């Protein structure tokens, strides 16, 4: 696409392609997870619900907590 992370342009291209399919979609409807702070910051600056997560250092429970903190809710799989 001629651009790459952490350039905000890559996130704009991604969002444009999604809105071509889903016209009512907005950046804040999208979650973005990455292990690099620069990439997370670039996505968040455009309105994405962005979370930094490094599977080598963080647990799935920490990821879920971070996603909840940006407004994403998970159903309890136990019941």
Coordinates of N, CA and C in Angstrom, one line a residue:
X1 N 0.8 -1.2 0.0 CA 0.0 0.0 0.0 C 0.9 1.3 0.0
X2 N 2.2 1.1 0.1 CA 3.1 2.2 0.0 C 3.3 2.9 1.3
X3 N 2.9 2.3 2.4 CA 3.2 2.9 3.7 C 3.2 1.8 4.7
X4 N 3.7 2.1 5.9 CA 3.9 1.1 6.9 C 3.7 1.7 8.3
X5 N 3.6 0.8 9.3 CA 3.5 1.3 10.7 C 4.9 1.8 11.1
X6 N 5.0 2.8 11.9 CA 3.9 3.5 12.6 C 3.3 4.7 11.9
X7 N 3.5 4.9 10.7 CA 2.9 6.0 10.0 C 1.3 5.9 10.1
X8 N 0.7 7.1 10.4 CA -0.7 7.1 10.5 C -1.4 6.8 9.2
X9 N -0.7 6.9 8.1 CA -1.3 6.7 6.8 C -1.7 5.2 6.7
X10 N -1.0 4.3 7.2 CA -1.4 2.9 7.1 C -2.7 2.6 7.8
X11 N -3.0 3.3 8.9 CA -4.2 3.1 9.6 C -5.4 3.8 8.9
X12 N -5.1 4.9 8.2 CA -6.1 5.6 7.4 C -6.5 4.7 6.2
X13 N -5.5 4.1 5.6 CA -5.8 3.2 4.5 C -6.6 2.0 4.9
X14 N -6.2 1.4 6.1 CA -7.0 0.3 6.6 C -8.4 0.7 6.9
X15 N -8.6 1.9 7.5 CA -10.0 2.3 7.9 C -10.8 2.6 6.6
X16 N -10.1 3.2 5.6 CA -10.8 3.5 4.3 C -11.3 2.2 3.7
X17 N -10.5 1.2 3.7 CA -10.9 -0.1 3.1 C -12.0 -0.7 3.8
X18 N -12.0 -0.6 5.1 CA -13.1 -1.1 5.9 C -14.4 -0.3 5.7
X19 N -14.3 1.0 5.6 CA -15.5 1.8 5.4 C -16.0 1.6 4.0
X20 N -15.2 1.2 3.1 CA -15.7 0.9 1.8 C -16.7 -0.3 1.9
X21 N -16.4 -1.2 2.8 CA -17.3 -2.4 3.0 C -18.4 -2.1 4.0
X22 N -18.1 -1.3 5.0 CA -19.0 -1.0 6.1 C -19.1 0.5 6.3
X23 N -19.9 1.2 5.5 CA -19.9 2.7 5.5 C -20.1 3.4 6.8
X24 N -20.7 2.7 7.8 CA -21.0 3.4 9.1 C -19.9 3.2 10.1
X25 N -18.9 2.4 9.7 CA -17.8 2.1 10.6 C -16.9 3.3 10.9
X26 N -16.5 3.5 12.1 CA -15.6 4.6 12.5 C -14.4 4.0 13.2
X27 N -13.4 4.8 13.3 CA -12.1 4.3 13.9 C -12.4 3.8 15.3
X28 N -13.2 4.5 16.1 CA -13.5 4.0 17.5 C -14.2 2.7 17.6
X29 N -14.7 2.2 16.4 CA -15.4 0.9 16.4 C -14.3 -0.2 16.2
X30 N -13.1 0.2 16.0 CA -12.0 -0.8 15.7 C -11.1 -1.0 16.9
X31 N -10.7 -2.2 17.2 CA -9.6 -2.4 18.2 C -8.3 -2.7 17.4
X32 N -7.2 -2.2 18.0 CA -5.9 -2.4 17.5 C -5.0 -2.8 18.6
X33 N -4.3 -4.0 18.4 CA -3.4 -4.5 19.5 C -2.0 -4.7 18.8
X34 N -1.0 -4.2 19.5 CA 0.4 -4.3 19.0 C 1.3 -4.3 20.1
X35 N 2.5 -4.8 19.9 CA 3.5 -4.8 21.0 C 4.4 -3.6 21.0
X36 N 4.3 -2.7 20.0 CA 5.1 -1.5 19.9 C 4.4 -0.3 20.2
X37 N 4.9 0.5 21.2 CA 4.2 1.7 21.6 C 4.0 2.7 20.5
X38 N 4.9 2.9 19.6 CA 4.8 3.8 18.5 C 3.6 3.5 17.6
X39 N 3.4 2.2 17.3 CA 2.2 1.7 16.5 C 0.9 1.9 17.2
X40 N 0.9 1.6 18.5 CA -0.3 1.8 19.3 C -0.7 3.3 19.4
X41 N 0.3 4.1 19.6 CA 0.1 5.6 19.7 C -0.5 6.1 18.4
X42 N 0.1 5.7 17.2 CA -0.4 6.1 15.9 C -1.9 5.7 15.7
X43 N -2.2 4.5 16.1 CA -3.6 4.1 15.9 C -4.5 4.8 16.8
X44 N -4.1 5.0 18.1 CA -4.9 5.7 19.1 C -5.2 7.2 18.6
X45 N -4.2 7.8 18.0 CA -4.3 9.2 17.6 C -5.4 9.4 16.5
X46 N -5.7 8.3 15.8 CA -6.8 8.4 14.8 C -8.1 7.9 15.4
X47 N -8.1 7.5 16.6 CA -9.4 7.1 17.3 C -9.6 5.6 17.5
X48 N -8.7 4.8 17.0 CA -8.8 3.4 17.3 C -8.7 3.1 18.8
X49 N -9.3 2.0 19.2 CA -9.2 1.6 20.6 C -7.9 0.7 20.6
X50 N -6.9 1.4 20.9 CA -5.5 0.8 20.8 C -5.0 0.3 22.1
X51 N -4.3 -0.9 22.1 CA -3.8 -1.5 23.3 C -2.4 -2.0 23.0
X52 N -1.5 -1.8 23.9 CA -0.2 -2.4 23.7 C -0.2 -3.7 24.5
X53 N 0.3 -4.8 23.8 CA 0.3 -6.1 24.4 C 1.5 -6.8 23.8
X54 N 2.3 -7.4 24.7 CA 3.5 -8.2 24.3 C 3.3 -9.6 24.9
X55 N 3.0 -10.6 24.1 CA 2.7 -11.9 24.5 C 3.9 -12.6 25.3
X56 N 5.1 -12.0 25.1 CA 6.2 -12.6 25.8 C 6.3 -12.1 27.2
X57 N 5.6 -11.0 27.5 CA 5.6 -10.4 28.9 C 4.3 -10.3 29.6
X58 N 3.2 -10.3 28.8 CA 1.9 -10.1 29.4 C 1.0 -11.4 29.2
X59 N 0.0 -11.5 30.1 CA -0.9 -12.6 30.1 C -2.1 -12.3 29.3
X60 N -2.9 -13.3 29.0 CA -4.2 -13.1 28.3 C -5.1 -12.3 29.2
X61 N -5.0 -12.5 30.5 CA -5.9 -11.8 31.4 C -5.5 -10.3 31.4
X62 N -4.3 -10.0 31.2 CA -3.8 -8.6 31.1 C -4.3 -7.9 29.8
X63 N -4.3 -8.7 28.8 CA -4.8 -8.2 27.5 C -6.3 -7.9 27.6
X64 N -7.1 -8.9 28.2 CA -8.5 -8.7 28.4 C -8.8 -7.5 29.2
X65 N -8.0 -7.2 30.3 CA -8.2 -6.1 31.1 C -7.9 -4.8 30.4
X66 N -6.9 -4.8 29.5 CA -6.6 -3.6 28.7 C -7.7 -3.3 27.7
X67 N -8.2 -4.4 27.1 CA -9.3 -4.2 26.1 C -10.5 -3.7 26.8
X68 N -10.8 -4.2 28.0 CA -12.0 -3.7 28.8 C -11.8 -2.2 29.1
X69 N -10.5 -1.8 29.4 CA -10.2 -0.4 29.8 C -10.5 0.5 28.6
X70 N -10.4 0.1 27.4 CA -10.7 0.9 26.2 C -12.2 0.7 25.7
X71 N -13.0 0.0 26.6 CA -14.4 -0.1 26.3 C -14.9 -1.3 25.6
X72 N -14.0 -2.3 25.5 CA -14.5 -3.6 24.9 C -14.9 -4.5 26.0
X73 N -16.0 -5.2 25.8 CA -16.6 -6.1 26.8 C -16.5 -7.5 26.3
X74 N -16.2 -8.4 27.2 CA -16.1 -9.8 26.9 C -17.2 -10.6 27.6
X75 N -17.9 -11.5 26.9 CA -18.8 -12.4 27.6 C -18.1 -13.4 28.5
X76 N -18.6 -13.8 29.6 CA -18.0 -14.8 30.4 C -18.2 -16.1 29.7
X77 N -17.1 -16.7 29.3 CA -17.2 -18.0 28.6 C -17.6 -19.2 29.5
X78 N -17.6 -19.0 30.8 CA -17.9 -20.0 31.7 C -19.4 -20.2 31.9
X79 N -20.1 -19.2 31.5 CA -21.5 -19.4 31.8 C -22.5 -18.4 31.4

